[in-house]
Amino acid sequence: MELNPLEQSLHTARALVMADLAAGDVAEADIVSLVEDAVTHRRWWVEQWPEGAEFVAGLIAQDVQDALLERYGRWPLCPACSPEEEPHALDVEPELGPDPHWVCTKAAVAVAPVGALGGVLRR
């Protein structure tokens, strides 16, 4: 059975965010629940605006990041800046657009596409 394109975009977004959480060793059960909550919320959103399906990965990443900030603290921490500097989180850019990336706004660098933090966090 094939998934419809909107469901496929949600499943892909979930997988990308889960990969980033796993790369940071924070994919605990309660955090996975935050991902599921974000997917559920964005399912309604993308059903209302199907043209936004290509934006859903970045939005879910931002939703999970916001939920983690409220409950646990900043995530993902920037690997691009010096460890002596104040730890800060990466941001998702574009905020609403295709091909979302984790970026360090302090150093003005793209760190990794959403879903690919494993390549930069595991050095």
Short mmCIF file of N, CA and C in Angstrom, two decimals:
data_model
loop_
_atom_site.label_atom_id
_atom_site.label_comp_id
_atom_site.label_asym_id
_atom_site.label_seq_id
_atom_site.Cartn_x
_atom_site.Cartn_y
_atom_site.Cartn_z
N MET A 1 0.83 -1.17 0.00
CA MET A 1 0.00 0.00 0.00
C MET A 1 0.88 1.25 0.00
N GLU A 2 0.63 2.11 -0.93
CA GLU A 2 1.42 3.31 -1.06
C GLU A 2 0.82 4.45 -0.24
N LEU A 3 1.68 5.23 0.41
CA LEU A 3 1.22 6.38 1.18
C LEU A 3 0.89 7.53 0.23
N ASN A 4 -0.09 8.34 0.62
CA ASN A 4 -0.34 9.52 -0.18
C ASN A 4 0.82 10.50 0.03
N PRO A 5 1.00 11.45 -0.87
CA PRO A 5 2.15 12.35 -0.79
C PRO A 5 2.23 13.15 0.52
N LEU A 6 1.09 13.53 1.09
CA LEU A 6 1.13 14.29 2.33
C LEU A 6 1.63 13.42 3.48
N GLU A 7 1.13 12.18 3.55
CA GLU A 7 1.61 11.26 4.59
C GLU A 7 3.08 10.94 4.39
N GLN A 8 3.49 10.79 3.14
CA GLN A 8 4.90 10.52 2.86
C GLN A 8 5.77 11.66 3.35
N SER A 9 5.34 12.91 3.14
CA SER A 9 6.13 14.06 3.60
C SER A 9 6.23 14.05 5.13
N LEU A 10 5.17 13.68 5.82
CA LEU A 10 5.19 13.61 7.28
C LEU A 10 6.12 12.50 7.78
N HIS A 11 6.06 11.34 7.13
CA HIS A 11 6.93 10.23 7.52
C HIS A 11 8.40 10.57 7.27
N THR A 12 8.66 11.21 6.16
CA THR A 12 10.03 11.62 5.85
C THR A 12 10.53 12.63 6.87
N ALA A 13 9.69 13.62 7.20
CA ALA A 13 10.07 14.63 8.18
C ALA A 13 10.35 13.98 9.54
N ARG A 14 9.49 13.05 9.94
CA ARG A 14 9.69 12.35 11.21
C ARG A 14 11.03 11.63 11.22
N ALA A 15 11.34 10.94 10.14
CA ALA A 15 12.60 10.20 10.05
C ALA A 15 13.80 11.14 10.12
N LEU A 16 13.72 12.29 9.46
CA LEU A 16 14.83 13.24 9.48
C LEU A 16 15.08 13.79 10.88
N VAL A 17 14.01 14.17 11.56
CA VAL A 17 14.16 14.71 12.92
C VAL A 17 14.63 13.62 13.87
N MET A 18 14.12 12.42 13.72
CA MET A 18 14.58 11.31 14.57
C MET A 18 16.06 11.04 14.35
N ALA A 19 16.52 11.14 13.11
CA ALA A 19 17.95 10.93 12.83
C ALA A 19 18.80 11.98 13.56
N ASP A 20 18.32 13.22 13.56
CA ASP A 20 19.07 14.27 14.26
C ASP A 20 19.05 14.06 15.76
N LEU A 21 17.92 13.65 16.31
CA LEU A 21 17.85 13.36 17.74
C LEU A 21 18.78 12.20 18.10
N ALA A 22 18.79 11.16 17.30
CA ALA A 22 19.66 10.02 17.55
C ALA A 22 21.13 10.42 17.46
N ALA A 23 21.45 11.31 16.53
CA ALA A 23 22.84 11.77 16.38
C ALA A 23 23.32 12.48 17.63
N GLY A 24 22.41 13.15 18.31
CA GLY A 24 22.74 13.85 19.55
C GLY A 24 22.50 13.03 20.79
N ASP A 25 22.21 11.75 20.61
CA ASP A 25 21.94 10.83 21.73
C ASP A 25 20.83 11.33 22.64
N VAL A 26 19.77 11.90 22.05
CA VAL A 26 18.64 12.39 22.84
C VAL A 26 17.32 11.78 22.39
N ALA A 27 17.36 10.65 21.71
CA ALA A 27 16.13 10.03 21.20
C ALA A 27 15.50 9.11 22.25
N GLU A 28 15.26 9.66 23.43
CA GLU A 28 14.60 8.92 24.50
C GLU A 28 13.11 8.84 24.24
N ALA A 29 12.42 7.93 24.91
CA ALA A 29 10.99 7.71 24.66
C ALA A 29 10.15 8.97 24.84
N ASP A 30 10.41 9.74 25.89
CA ASP A 30 9.61 10.94 26.10
C ASP A 30 9.87 12.00 25.03
N ILE A 31 11.06 12.01 24.49
CA ILE A 31 11.39 12.96 23.42
C ILE A 31 10.78 12.49 22.10
N VAL A 32 10.76 11.19 21.87
CA VAL A 32 10.10 10.66 20.68
C VAL A 32 8.61 11.03 20.71
N SER A 33 8.04 11.06 21.89
CA SER A 33 6.64 11.49 22.02
C SER A 33 6.46 12.94 21.56
N LEU A 34 7.45 13.78 21.80
CA LEU A 34 7.39 15.17 21.31
C LEU A 34 7.38 15.21 19.79
N VAL A 35 8.15 14.31 19.18
CA VAL A 35 8.17 14.23 17.72
C VAL A 35 6.80 13.81 17.21
N GLU A 36 6.22 12.81 17.84
CA GLU A 36 4.90 12.33 17.43
C GLU A 36 3.84 13.43 17.57
N ASP A 37 3.94 14.20 18.65
CA ASP A 37 3.01 15.32 18.83
C ASP A 37 3.17 16.34 17.71
N ALA A 38 4.40 16.64 17.35
CA ALA A 38 4.66 17.60 16.28
C ALA A 38 4.13 17.09 14.94
N VAL A 39 4.32 15.80 14.67
CA VAL A 39 3.82 15.21 13.42
C VAL A 39 2.29 15.29 13.38
N THR A 40 1.65 14.98 14.50
CA THR A 40 0.19 15.05 14.56
C THR A 40 -0.29 16.46 14.29
N HIS A 41 0.34 17.43 14.91
CA HIS A 41 -0.03 18.83 14.71
C HIS A 41 0.18 19.26 13.25
N ARG A 42 1.31 18.88 12.69
CA ARG A 42 1.61 19.29 11.31
C ARG A 42 0.79 18.51 10.28
N ARG A 43 0.27 17.34 10.66
CA ARG A 43 -0.62 16.61 9.75
C ARG A 43 -1.83 17.48 9.43
N TRP A 44 -2.42 18.06 10.45
CA TRP A 44 -3.57 18.95 10.22
C TRP A 44 -3.14 20.14 9.36
N TRP A 45 -2.00 20.72 9.68
CA TRP A 45 -1.50 21.88 8.95
C TRP A 45 -1.32 21.57 7.47
N VAL A 46 -0.68 20.45 7.16
CA VAL A 46 -0.39 20.11 5.76
C VAL A 46 -1.66 19.67 5.02
N GLU A 47 -2.62 19.13 5.74
CA GLU A 47 -3.91 18.82 5.11
C GLU A 47 -4.63 20.10 4.69
N GLN A 48 -4.46 21.16 5.47
CA GLN A 48 -5.08 22.44 5.15
C GLN A 48 -4.34 23.16 4.03
N TRP A 49 -3.05 22.93 3.92
CA TRP A 49 -2.22 23.60 2.92
C TRP A 49 -1.29 22.57 2.27
N PRO A 50 -1.80 21.74 1.37
CA PRO A 50 -1.00 20.68 0.76
C PRO A 50 0.25 21.19 0.04
N GLU A 51 0.21 22.42 -0.46
CA GLU A 51 1.38 22.97 -1.14
C GLU A 51 2.55 23.15 -0.17
N GLY A 52 2.28 23.11 1.11
CA GLY A 52 3.33 23.27 2.12
C GLY A 52 4.01 21.97 2.51
N ALA A 53 3.71 20.88 1.83
CA ALA A 53 4.28 19.58 2.18
C ALA A 53 5.81 19.60 2.18
N GLU A 54 6.40 20.35 1.26
CA GLU A 54 7.87 20.38 1.20
C GLU A 54 8.48 21.18 2.35
N PHE A 55 7.65 21.89 3.12
CA PHE A 55 8.13 22.69 4.24
C PHE A 55 8.03 21.94 5.58
N VAL A 56 7.36 20.81 5.59
CA VAL A 56 6.99 20.18 6.85
C VAL A 56 8.20 19.65 7.64
N ALA A 57 9.28 19.25 7.00
CA ALA A 57 10.45 18.76 7.75
C ALA A 57 11.04 19.87 8.61
N GLY A 58 11.20 21.04 8.06
CA GLY A 58 11.73 22.16 8.83
C GLY A 58 10.80 22.57 9.95
N LEU A 59 9.50 22.54 9.68
CA LEU A 59 8.53 22.92 10.70
C LEU A 59 8.51 21.93 11.86
N ILE A 60 8.57 20.65 11.55
CA ILE A 60 8.59 19.65 12.62
C ILE A 60 9.88 19.76 13.42
N ALA A 61 10.99 20.00 12.74
CA ALA A 61 12.26 20.20 13.46
C ALA A 61 12.15 21.38 14.43
N GLN A 62 11.56 22.48 13.97
CA GLN A 62 11.38 23.65 14.83
C GLN A 62 10.42 23.36 15.98
N ASP A 63 9.34 22.62 15.69
CA ASP A 63 8.39 22.27 16.74
C ASP A 63 9.06 21.45 17.84
N VAL A 64 9.85 20.47 17.44
CA VAL A 64 10.54 19.62 18.41
C VAL A 64 11.57 20.44 19.18
N GLN A 65 12.29 21.30 18.48
CA GLN A 65 13.27 22.16 19.14
C GLN A 65 12.60 23.05 20.19
N ASP A 66 11.46 23.63 19.85
CA ASP A 66 10.72 24.47 20.80
C ASP A 66 10.24 23.66 22.01
N ALA A 67 9.73 22.47 21.76
CA ALA A 67 9.24 21.63 22.86
C ALA A 67 10.40 21.20 23.76
N LEU A 68 11.53 20.89 23.18
CA LEU A 68 12.70 20.51 23.98
C LEU A 68 13.19 21.69 24.81
N LEU A 69 13.17 22.88 24.25
CA LEU A 69 13.61 24.06 24.99
C LEU A 69 12.76 24.26 26.23
N GLU A 70 11.45 24.10 26.09
CA GLU A 70 10.54 24.28 27.21
C GLU A 70 10.76 23.24 28.31
N ARG A 71 11.12 22.02 27.93
CA ARG A 71 11.20 20.92 28.91
C ARG A 71 12.61 20.56 29.33
N TYR A 72 13.59 20.66 28.40
CA TYR A 72 14.91 20.12 28.69
C TYR A 72 16.06 21.09 28.48
N GLY A 73 15.89 22.04 27.60
CA GLY A 73 16.99 22.96 27.29
C GLY A 73 17.22 23.03 25.79
N ARG A 74 18.27 23.72 25.44
CA ARG A 74 18.58 23.96 24.02
C ARG A 74 19.01 22.69 23.30
N TRP A 75 18.53 22.57 22.07
CA TRP A 75 18.91 21.46 21.20
C TRP A 75 18.68 21.88 19.77
N PRO A 76 19.49 21.47 18.86
CA PRO A 76 20.82 20.87 19.03
C PRO A 76 21.84 21.96 19.31
N LEU A 77 22.81 21.64 20.15
CA LEU A 77 23.85 22.61 20.44
C LEU A 77 24.78 22.75 19.25
N CYS A 78 25.27 23.94 19.05
CA CYS A 78 26.10 24.25 17.89
C CYS A 78 27.46 23.57 17.99
N PRO A 79 27.82 22.76 16.98
CA PRO A 79 29.15 22.16 16.97
C PRO A 79 30.16 23.02 16.21
N ALA A 80 29.71 24.12 15.61
CA ALA A 80 30.59 24.94 14.76
C ALA A 80 31.40 25.95 15.56
N CYS A 81 30.89 26.36 16.71
CA CYS A 81 31.56 27.38 17.51
C CYS A 81 32.49 26.74 18.53
N SER A 82 33.40 27.53 19.02
CA SER A 82 34.39 27.08 19.99
C SER A 82 33.72 26.61 21.28
N PRO A 83 34.22 25.52 21.86
CA PRO A 83 33.65 25.03 23.12
C PRO A 83 33.80 26.03 24.27
N GLU A 84 34.71 26.98 24.15
CA GLU A 84 34.90 27.99 25.18
C GLU A 84 33.78 29.03 25.16
N GLU A 85 33.07 29.14 24.05
CA GLU A 85 31.98 30.10 23.93
C GLU A 85 30.74 29.59 24.65
N GLU A 86 29.82 30.50 24.92
CA GLU A 86 28.53 30.15 25.52
C GLU A 86 27.81 29.16 24.60
N PRO A 87 27.41 28.00 25.11
CA PRO A 87 26.68 27.05 24.26
C PRO A 87 25.38 27.69 23.75
N HIS A 88 25.11 27.45 22.49
CA HIS A 88 23.88 27.95 21.89
C HIS A 88 23.34 26.93 20.90
N ALA A 89 22.05 27.02 20.65
CA ALA A 89 21.40 26.07 19.74
C ALA A 89 21.51 26.54 18.30
N LEU A 90 21.42 25.58 17.42
CA LEU A 90 21.31 25.87 15.99
C LEU A 90 19.88 26.29 15.68
N ASP A 91 19.69 26.97 14.58
CA ASP A 91 18.37 27.35 14.10
C ASP A 91 18.08 26.63 12.80
N VAL A 92 16.80 26.50 12.48
CA VAL A 92 16.39 25.93 11.20
C VAL A 92 16.15 27.08 10.23
N GLU A 93 16.77 27.00 9.07
CA GLU A 93 16.54 27.98 8.01
C GLU A 93 16.36 27.23 6.71
N PRO A 94 15.48 27.66 5.85
CA PRO A 94 14.57 28.77 6.08
C PRO A 94 13.48 28.37 7.09
N GLU A 95 12.91 29.38 7.73
CA GLU A 95 11.86 29.10 8.72
C GLU A 95 10.65 28.46 8.06
N LEU A 96 10.36 28.85 6.86
CA LEU A 96 9.25 28.27 6.10
C LEU A 96 9.71 28.16 4.65
N GLY A 97 10.25 27.00 4.32
CA GLY A 97 10.73 26.81 2.96
C GLY A 97 11.24 25.40 2.77
N PRO A 98 11.55 25.07 1.55
CA PRO A 98 12.08 23.73 1.26
C PRO A 98 13.55 23.62 1.66
N ASP A 99 14.05 22.41 1.72
CA ASP A 99 15.46 22.13 1.98
C ASP A 99 15.96 22.78 3.27
N PRO A 100 15.34 22.46 4.42
CA PRO A 100 15.75 23.10 5.67
C PRO A 100 17.12 22.62 6.14
N HIS A 101 17.87 23.55 6.70
CA HIS A 101 19.20 23.28 7.24
C HIS A 101 19.29 23.77 8.67
N TRP A 102 20.15 23.12 9.45
CA TRP A 102 20.52 23.61 10.76
C TRP A 102 21.64 24.62 10.52
N VAL A 103 21.49 25.82 11.06
CA VAL A 103 22.49 26.86 10.86
C VAL A 103 22.89 27.47 12.19
N CYS A 104 24.11 27.94 12.24
CA CYS A 104 24.59 28.72 13.38
C CYS A 104 24.49 30.18 12.94
N THR A 105 23.56 30.89 13.53
CA THR A 105 23.39 32.30 13.16
C THR A 105 24.52 33.15 13.73
N LYS A 106 25.15 32.68 14.78
CA LYS A 106 26.27 33.43 15.38
C LYS A 106 27.47 33.45 14.44
N ALA A 107 27.80 32.29 13.86
CA ALA A 107 28.93 32.20 12.94
C ALA A 107 28.51 32.36 11.49
N ALA A 108 27.19 32.43 11.25
CA ALA A 108 26.64 32.58 9.90
C ALA A 108 27.09 31.45 8.98
N VAL A 109 26.92 30.20 9.48
CA VAL A 109 27.28 29.03 8.67
C VAL A 109 26.16 28.00 8.72
N ALA A 110 25.96 27.33 7.60
CA ALA A 110 25.06 26.18 7.55
C ALA A 110 25.85 24.99 8.07
N VAL A 111 25.29 24.32 9.08
CA VAL A 111 25.99 23.20 9.71
C VAL A 111 25.65 21.88 9.03
N ALA A 112 24.36 21.65 8.76
CA ALA A 112 23.93 20.40 8.14
C ALA A 112 22.47 20.51 7.73
N PRO A 113 22.07 19.76 6.71
CA PRO A 113 20.64 19.69 6.40
C PRO A 113 19.90 19.02 7.57
N VAL A 114 18.64 19.36 7.75
CA VAL A 114 17.83 18.65 8.74
C VAL A 114 17.88 17.17 8.39
N GLY A 115 18.18 16.35 9.35
CA GLY A 115 18.32 14.90 9.14
C GLY A 115 19.75 14.44 9.00
N ALA A 116 20.70 15.37 8.92
CA ALA A 116 22.10 15.00 8.68
C ALA A 116 23.06 15.47 9.76
N LEU A 117 22.55 15.71 10.96
CA LEU A 117 23.44 16.14 12.05
C LEU A 117 24.44 15.06 12.44
N GLY A 118 24.14 13.83 12.14
CA GLY A 118 25.06 12.74 12.48
C GLY A 118 26.43 12.92 11.88
N GLY A 119 26.51 13.54 10.73
CA GLY A 119 27.80 13.76 10.09
C GLY A 119 28.65 14.82 10.76
N VAL A 120 28.04 15.70 11.55
CA VAL A 120 28.81 16.76 12.19
C VAL A 120 28.90 16.60 13.71
N LEU A 121 27.96 15.90 14.31
CA LEU A 121 27.99 15.72 15.76
C LEU A 121 28.88 14.56 16.17
N ARG A 122 29.09 13.61 15.28
CA ARG A 122 29.94 12.43 15.59
C ARG A 122 31.26 12.57 14.86
N ARG A 123 32.14 13.35 15.42
CA ARG A 123 33.44 13.58 14.78
C ARG A 123 34.46 12.65 15.37
#
